[in-house]
């Protein structure tokens, strides 16, 4: 149990505060206020006017700077929606304030600070959870249950593809996608890599190769259209991942592709293949192929889910005294994989992944964030 906050067995709404009132806060606030397990009580941002506007729009009673959340006596869990460079610092401040943390991805921008955050939280009896919670959506969870139930036999291999021409085609300030801490692996990898780990278990090593189509990119949208900027990270990356349980996975991440193809995620077994939904969505189609034909196909609606269901699972897990499914340890493992990919590209050699997270079982069929389920 924690130093403060969520008592085991509690089914009362838990006080939640959001730090960061940018674009993604709208998605979180839209969904969190529909979930009976949580009560959003405070919203903080360095831009206090923006925090106040969001608080007014969504009926949040308190707003101000980040301290309006970190110091609020009714906040038991902080939802960290700041920019990636601030994730580690804000999450650490929340833990030191005695609060559980749900962070947007990535958990941090280096292994050392992310590990220190998790260790400090554990020492204080607090939990850290981390996005993406799309992987807890009913679509991917249905695919994971099918794999675990043996629908296609012994798990054998995974495939993930995310490729498009790049965010410079639509984002008005795309530079951060193409500099240190960016690139298609760190930006989109968490969705696909988390899904592969949930399907096949921890990764033990990676071999990766990558490059970039060009050293300069051009802003193509917004008031700065035509401006050039440098590219300093690989923008096309191929990866082979080995899982401790025996299977291997292949992944392609690209911001250089003339072919836009995203959401490709497949789980191959000894007797068939499951085509899973896009891991960046909450619902979708789950298809099982056996012997070259479709053996089963189910359209899985998102069923009231959206960004924030990781917070709901975390609240329910805390009340039950178990580890959240989208745990900080799982997020750290995915971060470890992503840095290993970068290191393998730089060295040309395989890189071991030494972290070993707990991998949760799939959510039970019918799990519903809209209904408190004791």
Tab-separated table of C-alpha atoms in Angstrom:
chain	number	residue	atom	x	y	z
A	1	UNK	CA	0.000	0.000	0.000
A	2	UNK	CA	1.080	3.595	-0.570
A	3	UNK	CA	2.256	6.190	1.937
A	4	UNK	CA	-0.972	8.021	1.203
A	5	UNK	CA	-3.813	7.946	-1.282
A	6	UNK	CA	-5.484	4.804	-2.529
A	7	UNK	CA	-6.333	2.285	0.203
A	8	UNK	CA	-6.526	-1.384	-0.715
A	9	UNK	CA	-10.088	-2.454	-1.358
A	10	UNK	CA	-11.226	1.123	-1.976
A	11	UNK	CA	-13.836	1.650	-4.673
A	12	UNK	CA	-14.244	5.375	-4.017
A	13	UNK	CA	-13.287	7.871	-6.728
A	14	UNK	CA	-9.595	8.729	-6.522
A	15	UNK	CA	-8.463	12.342	-6.710
A	16	UNK	CA	-6.521	12.986	-9.905
A	17	UNK	CA	-4.589	16.058	-11.016
A	18	UNK	CA	-3.172	16.788	-14.456
A	19	UNK	CA	0.122	18.596	-15.018
A	20	UNK	CA	0.200	19.836	-18.608
A	21	UNK	CA	-2.760	21.511	-20.318
A	22	UNK	CA	-1.657	21.087	-23.941
A	23	UNK	CA	-3.503	19.406	-26.798
A	24	UNK	CA	-3.491	15.884	-25.383
A	25	UNK	CA	-5.061	17.070	-22.127
A	26	UNK	CA	-8.339	17.485	-24.012
A	27	UNK	CA	-8.426	13.766	-24.806
A	28	UNK	CA	-7.599	12.817	-21.226
A	29	UNK	CA	-10.117	15.201	-19.698
A	30	UNK	CA	-12.862	14.130	-22.120
A	31	UNK	CA	-12.524	10.523	-20.989
A	32	UNK	CA	-11.421	10.792	-17.364
A	33	UNK	CA	-14.538	12.687	-16.364
A	34	UNK	CA	-16.678	9.766	-17.630
A	35	UNK	CA	-14.929	7.149	-15.474
A	36	UNK	CA	-16.491	6.585	-12.032
A	37	UNK	CA	-13.206	5.540	-10.400
A	38	UNK	CA	-11.581	8.961	-10.769
A	39	UNK	CA	-12.363	12.550	-9.921
A	40	UNK	CA	-10.259	15.244	-11.609
A	41	UNK	CA	-9.694	17.906	-8.958
A	42	UNK	CA	-6.823	20.061	-10.273
A	43	UNK	CA	-5.101	21.087	-13.493
A	44	UNK	CA	-1.675	22.747	-13.656
A	45	UNK	CA	0.533	24.184	-16.380
A	46	UNK	CA	3.420	26.646	-16.621
A	47	UNK	CA	0.951	28.640	-18.720
A	48	UNK	CA	-1.583	29.247	-15.959
A	49	UNK	CA	-4.061	30.926	-18.314
A	50	UNK	CA	-4.134	27.809	-20.480
A	51	UNK	CA	-4.667	25.659	-17.382
A	52	UNK	CA	-7.509	27.915	-16.259
A	53	UNK	CA	-9.181	27.737	-19.677
A	54	UNK	CA	-9.024	23.934	-19.749
A	55	UNK	CA	-10.237	23.718	-16.155
A	56	UNK	CA	-13.227	25.906	-16.993
A	57	UNK	CA	-14.015	23.939	-20.157
A	58	UNK	CA	-14.042	20.606	-18.305
A	59	UNK	CA	-15.365	21.610	-14.909
A	60	UNK	CA	-12.121	21.044	-12.981
A	61	UNK	CA	-12.400	22.916	-9.665
A	62	UNK	CA	-8.761	24.045	-9.228
A	63	UNK	CA	-6.074	25.266	-11.601
A	64	UNK	CA	-2.785	27.155	-11.638
A	65	UNK	CA	0.865	26.270	-12.087
A	66	UNK	CA	2.209	22.734	-11.607
A	67	UNK	CA	2.233	23.258	-7.827
A	68	UNK	CA	-1.555	23.624	-7.925
A	69	UNK	CA	-1.546	19.883	-8.592
A	70	UNK	CA	1.565	18.751	-6.732
A	71	UNK	CA	0.524	20.519	-3.490
A	72	UNK	CA	-3.207	19.760	-3.694
A	73	UNK	CA	-4.277	17.679	-0.672
A	74	UNK	CA	-7.002	15.835	-2.606
A	75	UNK	CA	-4.739	14.705	-5.459
A	76	UNK	CA	-3.671	11.097	-4.957
A	77	UNK	CA	-2.475	10.458	-8.511
A	78	UNK	CA	-0.744	12.889	-10.883
A	79	UNK	CA	-1.243	12.529	-14.635
A	80	UNK	CA	1.930	13.902	-16.247
A	81	UNK	CA	1.152	15.375	-19.688
A	82	UNK	CA	4.164	17.657	-19.988
A	83	UNK	CA	6.627	17.657	-22.898
A	84	UNK	CA	8.898	14.576	-23.030
A	85	UNK	CA	11.943	16.515	-21.795
A	86	UNK	CA	10.060	17.325	-18.569
A	87	UNK	CA	8.540	13.881	-17.916
A	88	UNK	CA	11.260	12.685	-15.551
A	89	UNK	CA	11.448	15.880	-13.499
A	90	UNK	CA	7.685	16.321	-13.081
A	91	UNK	CA	7.122	12.651	-12.234
A	92	UNK	CA	9.898	12.779	-9.638
A	93	UNK	CA	8.399	15.903	-8.046
A	94	UNK	CA	5.024	14.153	-7.884
A	95	UNK	CA	6.529	11.095	-6.196
A	96	UNK	CA	8.288	13.346	-3.696
A	97	UNK	CA	4.943	14.961	-2.994
A	98	UNK	CA	3.670	11.503	-2.016
A	99	UNK	CA	1.552	10.900	-5.103
A	100	UNK	CA	1.253	8.056	-7.580
A	101	UNK	CA	2.071	8.976	-11.191
A	102	UNK	CA	0.694	8.192	-14.616
A	103	UNK	CA	3.028	9.617	-17.280
A	104	UNK	CA	2.634	10.109	-20.979
A	105	UNK	CA	5.304	8.375	-23.051
A	106	UNK	CA	8.221	8.134	-22.855
A	107	UNK	CA	8.934	7.483	-19.185
A	108	UNK	CA	12.149	9.512	-19.532
A	109	UNK	CA	14.838	10.435	-22.024
A	110	UNK	CA	17.613	8.257	-20.570
A	111	UNK	CA	17.845	4.997	-18.667
A	112	UNK	CA	19.483	6.421	-15.531
A	113	UNK	CA	16.861	9.042	-14.699
A	114	UNK	CA	13.963	6.716	-15.550
A	115	UNK	CA	15.428	3.991	-13.322
A	116	UNK	CA	15.981	6.492	-10.505
A	117	UNK	CA	12.327	7.581	-10.731
A	118	UNK	CA	11.039	4.022	-10.420
A	119	UNK	CA	13.411	3.209	-7.567
A	120	UNK	CA	12.415	6.318	-5.616
A	121	UNK	CA	8.713	5.602	-6.132
A	122	UNK	CA	9.186	2.031	-4.909
A	123	UNK	CA	11.080	3.242	-1.848
A	124	UNK	CA	8.162	5.528	-1.014
A	125	UNK	CA	5.540	2.827	-1.570
A	126	UNK	CA	4.171	4.543	-4.672
A	127	UNK	CA	3.359	3.310	-8.168
A	128	UNK	CA	4.287	4.737	-11.561
A	129	UNK	CA	2.324	3.924	-14.696
A	130	UNK	CA	3.058	5.020	-18.233
A	131	UNK	CA	1.452	5.352	-21.649
A	132	UNK	CA	0.553	4.048	-24.090
A	133	UNK	CA	-2.767	2.882	-22.691
A	134	UNK	CA	-4.035	2.216	-26.206
A	135	UNK	CA	-2.567	-1.254	-25.641
A	136	UNK	CA	-5.186	-1.758	-22.912
A	137	UNK	CA	-7.953	-1.025	-25.414
A	138	UNK	CA	-10.458	-3.797	-26.162
A	139	UNK	CA	-9.070	-4.325	-29.686
A	140	UNK	CA	-5.500	-5.285	-28.838
A	141	UNK	CA	-6.586	-7.011	-25.634
A	142	UNK	CA	-8.888	-9.279	-27.654
A	143	UNK	CA	-5.950	-10.182	-29.914
A	144	UNK	CA	-3.729	-10.894	-26.902
A	145	UNK	CA	-6.405	-13.121	-25.327
A	146	UNK	CA	-6.723	-15.045	-28.582
A	147	UNK	CA	-2.967	-15.599	-28.713
A	148	UNK	CA	-2.816	-16.610	-25.030
A	149	UNK	CA	-5.730	-19.017	-25.495
A	150	UNK	CA	-3.803	-20.897	-28.203
A	151	UNK	CA	-5.982	-19.899	-31.178
A	152	UNK	CA	-2.946	-20.087	-33.494
A	153	UNK	CA	-0.813	-22.527	-31.526
A	154	UNK	CA	2.548	-21.936	-29.902
A	155	UNK	CA	3.650	-18.273	-30.239
A	156	UNK	CA	6.381	-18.064	-32.852
A	157	UNK	CA	6.984	-14.585	-34.272
A	158	UNK	CA	5.781	-11.005	-34.413
A	159	UNK	CA	5.658	-8.339	-37.121
A	160	UNK	CA	5.191	-4.581	-36.699
A	161	UNK	CA	5.266	-1.887	-39.405
A	162	UNK	CA	4.846	1.865	-39.041
A	163	UNK	CA	5.886	3.859	-42.117
A	164	UNK	CA	4.818	7.181	-43.590
A	165	UNK	CA	6.372	10.188	-45.374
A	166	UNK	CA	7.040	11.938	-42.047
A	167	UNK	CA	5.369	14.483	-39.754
A	168	UNK	CA	7.049	17.398	-41.552
A	169	UNK	CA	4.223	17.007	-44.083
A	170	UNK	CA	1.606	18.212	-41.585
A	171	UNK	CA	3.155	19.507	-38.355
A	172	UNK	CA	3.793	23.278	-38.213
A	173	UNK	CA	6.928	22.832	-36.044
A	174	UNK	CA	8.248	19.326	-36.807
A	175	UNK	CA	11.887	19.814	-35.809
A	176	UNK	CA	11.625	17.837	-32.553
A	177	UNK	CA	10.550	14.714	-34.482
A	178	UNK	CA	13.919	14.696	-36.257
A	179	UNK	CA	16.368	15.521	-33.455
A	180	UNK	CA	17.755	13.716	-30.395
A	181	UNK	CA	14.898	12.106	-28.470
A	182	UNK	CA	12.831	11.926	-31.653
A	183	UNK	CA	12.742	9.786	-34.768
A	184	UNK	CA	10.140	7.151	-35.603
A	185	UNK	CA	11.381	4.685	-32.962
A	186	UNK	CA	11.076	6.974	-29.935
A	187	UNK	CA	7.938	8.673	-31.281
A	188	UNK	CA	5.908	5.640	-32.413
A	189	UNK	CA	7.899	2.708	-31.057
A	190	UNK	CA	6.168	2.609	-27.652
A	191	UNK	CA	2.847	1.553	-29.214
A	192	UNK	CA	4.267	-1.308	-31.272
A	193	UNK	CA	7.050	-2.445	-28.943
A	194	UNK	CA	4.753	-2.504	-25.900
A	195	UNK	CA	2.280	-4.618	-27.871
A	196	UNK	CA	5.014	-7.078	-28.904
A	197	UNK	CA	6.227	-7.390	-25.299
A	198	UNK	CA	2.659	-7.990	-24.084
A	199	UNK	CA	2.293	-10.707	-26.735
A	200	UNK	CA	5.632	-12.510	-26.451
A	201	UNK	CA	7.201	-11.339	-23.197
A	202	UNK	CA	10.426	-9.461	-22.446
A	203	UNK	CA	13.007	-8.761	-25.144
A	204	UNK	CA	16.554	-9.986	-24.475
A	205	UNK	CA	18.438	-8.514	-27.442
A	206	UNK	CA	18.041	-6.403	-30.552
A	207	UNK	CA	19.854	-6.068	-33.859
A	208	UNK	CA	19.031	-2.887	-35.754
A	209	UNK	CA	20.092	-0.985	-38.857
A	210	UNK	CA	18.957	2.429	-39.915
A	211	UNK	CA	19.617	5.586	-41.848
A	212	UNK	CA	17.919	8.703	-43.122
A	213	UNK	CA	16.670	9.687	-46.546
A	214	UNK	CA	18.062	13.220	-46.300
A	215	UNK	CA	19.971	15.475	-43.948
A	216	UNK	CA	17.664	18.467	-44.391
A	217	UNK	CA	13.883	18.547	-44.190
A	218	UNK	CA	11.421	21.278	-45.126
A	219	UNK	CA	8.442	22.422	-43.073
A	220	UNK	CA	5.473	21.883	-45.378
A	221	UNK	CA	2.556	23.175	-43.301
A	222	UNK	CA	1.665	26.244	-41.299
A	223	UNK	CA	3.137	29.744	-41.194
A	224	UNK	CA	6.739	28.469	-41.411
A	225	UNK	CA	6.197	26.449	-44.585
A	226	UNK	CA	9.362	26.414	-46.670
A	227	UNK	CA	11.782	26.633	-43.744
A	228	UNK	CA	14.542	24.026	-43.727
A	229	UNK	CA	15.907	22.209	-40.677
A	230	UNK	CA	18.552	19.509	-40.053
A	231	UNK	CA	17.832	15.820	-39.426
A	232	UNK	CA	20.118	14.297	-36.779
A	233	UNK	CA	18.538	10.880	-36.075
A	234	UNK	CA	17.822	7.757	-38.149
A	235	UNK	CA	14.451	8.104	-39.864
A	236	UNK	CA	14.193	4.567	-41.285
A	237	UNK	CA	14.950	1.706	-38.898
A	238	UNK	CA	14.741	-2.093	-39.258
A	239	UNK	CA	14.859	-4.185	-36.088
A	240	UNK	CA	15.079	-7.851	-35.108
A	241	UNK	CA	14.022	-8.496	-31.523
A	242	UNK	CA	14.574	-11.729	-29.599
A	243	UNK	CA	12.155	-12.563	-26.795
A	244	UNK	CA	13.161	-14.530	-23.707
A	245	UNK	CA	10.272	-16.961	-24.236
A	246	UNK	CA	11.646	-18.059	-27.636
A	247	UNK	CA	9.824	-16.061	-30.338
A	248	UNK	CA	11.394	-13.291	-32.392
A	249	UNK	CA	9.846	-10.134	-33.815
A	250	UNK	CA	10.636	-7.922	-36.794
A	251	UNK	CA	9.794	-4.219	-36.777
A	252	UNK	CA	10.087	-1.425	-39.339
A	253	UNK	CA	9.765	2.230	-38.352
A	254	UNK	CA	10.070	4.939	-40.997
A	255	UNK	CA	9.450	8.635	-41.600
A	256	UNK	CA	10.851	8.292	-45.157
A	257	UNK	CA	8.296	6.067	-46.852
A	258	UNK	CA	6.338	7.038	-49.952
A	259	UNK	CA	3.917	4.346	-48.845
A	260	UNK	CA	1.890	5.314	-45.788
A	261	UNK	CA	1.300	2.072	-43.885
A	262	UNK	CA	0.654	2.125	-40.168
A	263	UNK	CA	-0.987	-0.137	-37.643
A	264	UNK	CA	0.522	-3.355	-39.021
A	265	UNK	CA	0.797	-5.762	-36.095
A	266	UNK	CA	0.775	-9.542	-36.451
A	267	UNK	CA	1.265	-12.423	-34.034
A	268	UNK	CA	2.316	-15.654	-35.740
A	269	UNK	CA	1.792	-18.985	-34.036
A	270	UNK	CA	2.780	-22.506	-35.026
A	271	UNK	CA	-0.615	-23.091	-36.654
A	272	UNK	CA	-1.791	-19.647	-37.780
A	273	UNK	CA	-1.489	-15.870	-37.582
A	274	UNK	CA	-3.469	-13.251	-35.663
A	275	UNK	CA	-3.726	-9.839	-37.288
A	276	UNK	CA	-4.154	-7.373	-34.420
A	277	UNK	CA	-5.591	-3.848	-34.598
A	278	UNK	CA	-3.478	-0.721	-34.785
A	279	UNK	CA	-1.811	-0.438	-31.337
A	280	UNK	CA	-2.296	3.343	-31.515
A	281	UNK	CA	-6.083	2.846	-31.471
A	282	UNK	CA	-8.416	1.456	-28.819
A	283	UNK	CA	-10.672	-0.704	-30.999
A	284	UNK	CA	-10.354	-2.431	-34.365
A	285	UNK	CA	-10.555	-5.731	-36.197
A	286	UNK	CA	-8.978	-8.952	-34.919
A	287	UNK	CA	-8.498	-11.585	-37.616
A	288	UNK	CA	-7.177	-15.131	-37.277
A	289	UNK	CA	-5.706	-16.748	-40.394
A	290	UNK	CA	-5.195	-20.519	-40.524
A	291	UNK	CA	-4.004	-22.436	-43.567
A	292	UNK	CA	-4.062	-19.359	-45.773
A	293	UNK	CA	-7.714	-18.507	-45.114
A	294	UNK	CA	-9.603	-16.404	-42.580
A	295	UNK	CA	-10.634	-18.664	-39.702
A	296	UNK	CA	-12.198	-15.959	-37.550
A	297	UNK	CA	-12.725	-12.214	-37.716
A	298	UNK	CA	-14.186	-9.949	-35.059
A	299	UNK	CA	-14.743	-6.202	-35.122
A	300	UNK	CA	-14.027	-4.913	-31.612
A	301	UNK	CA	-15.490	-1.479	-30.802
A	302	UNK	CA	-13.609	0.907	-28.534
A	303	UNK	CA	-16.503	0.588	-26.051
A	304	UNK	CA	-16.132	3.883	-24.227
A	305	UNK	CA	-12.381	3.614	-23.925
A	306	UNK	CA	-9.899	6.373	-24.668
A	307	UNK	CA	-6.802	8.016	-23.264
A	308	UNK	CA	-7.126	7.672	-19.515
A	309	UNK	CA	-8.016	3.973	-19.254
A	310	UNK	CA	-4.461	3.381	-18.053
A	311	UNK	CA	-5.282	5.670	-15.131
A	312	UNK	CA	-8.461	3.655	-14.449
A	313	UNK	CA	-6.574	0.343	-14.545
A	314	UNK	CA	-3.947	1.868	-12.275
A	315	UNK	CA	-6.565	3.031	-9.747
A	316	UNK	CA	-8.230	-0.382	-9.745
A	317	UNK	CA	-4.874	-2.156	-9.456
A	318	UNK	CA	-3.858	0.029	-6.518
A	319	UNK	CA	-7.134	-0.730	-4.776
A	320	UNK	CA	-6.557	-4.461	-5.357
A	321	UNK	CA	-2.925	-4.277	-4.224
A	322	UNK	CA	-1.544	-5.484	-7.574
A	323	UNK	CA	0.826	-3.970	-10.148
A	324	UNK	CA	-0.814	-1.791	-12.823
A	325	UNK	CA	-0.814	-3.405	-16.262
A	326	UNK	CA	0.809	-0.411	-17.964
A	327	UNK	CA	3.426	-0.248	-15.231
A	328	UNK	CA	6.502	1.924	-15.035
A	329	UNK	CA	8.618	-1.231	-15.174
A	330	UNK	CA	7.027	-2.210	-18.498
A	331	UNK	CA	7.576	1.332	-19.826
A	332	UNK	CA	11.198	1.212	-18.669
A	333	UNK	CA	11.710	-2.062	-20.547
A	334	UNK	CA	10.336	-0.486	-23.732
A	335	UNK	CA	12.630	2.523	-23.183
A	336	UNK	CA	15.524	0.104	-22.710
A	337	UNK	CA	14.619	-1.590	-26.014
A	338	UNK	CA	14.467	1.738	-27.859
A	339	UNK	CA	17.876	2.849	-26.595
A	340	UNK	CA	19.284	-0.590	-27.464
A	341	UNK	CA	17.968	-0.107	-31.013
A	342	UNK	CA	19.779	3.237	-31.257
A	343	UNK	CA	22.978	1.697	-29.858
A	344	UNK	CA	22.802	-1.224	-32.286
A	345	UNK	CA	22.426	1.161	-35.229
A	346	UNK	CA	25.461	3.123	-34.048
A	347	UNK	CA	27.647	0.071	-33.378
A	348	UNK	CA	26.437	-2.345	-36.021
A	349	UNK	CA	26.328	-5.058	-33.359
A	350	UNK	CA	23.587	-6.820	-31.379
A	351	UNK	CA	22.777	-5.145	-28.065
A	352	UNK	CA	21.499	-6.976	-25.000
A	353	UNK	CA	18.397	-5.734	-23.202
A	354	UNK	CA	18.888	-6.425	-19.520
A	355	UNK	CA	15.672	-5.142	-17.935
A	356	UNK	CA	13.042	-7.789	-17.198
A	357	UNK	CA	9.574	-6.363	-16.500
A	358	UNK	CA	6.546	-8.208	-15.197
A	359	UNK	CA	4.241	-8.873	-18.178
A	360	UNK	CA	0.566	-8.829	-17.210
A	361	UNK	CA	-2.081	-11.216	-18.430
A	362	UNK	CA	-4.627	-9.698	-20.832
A	363	UNK	CA	-7.580	-7.867	-19.370
A	364	UNK	CA	-10.618	-10.100	-18.924
A	365	UNK	CA	-13.248	-9.980	-21.637
A	366	UNK	CA	-15.842	-7.380	-20.763
A	367	UNK	CA	-13.513	-5.142	-18.714
A	368	UNK	CA	-15.200	-1.760	-18.776
A	369	UNK	CA	-13.707	1.542	-17.573
A	370	UNK	CA	-17.200	3.005	-17.357
A	371	UNK	CA	-18.304	0.567	-14.645
A	372	UNK	CA	-16.610	-0.006	-11.281
A	373	UNK	CA	-15.978	-3.732	-11.064
A	374	UNK	CA	-15.077	-4.923	-7.563
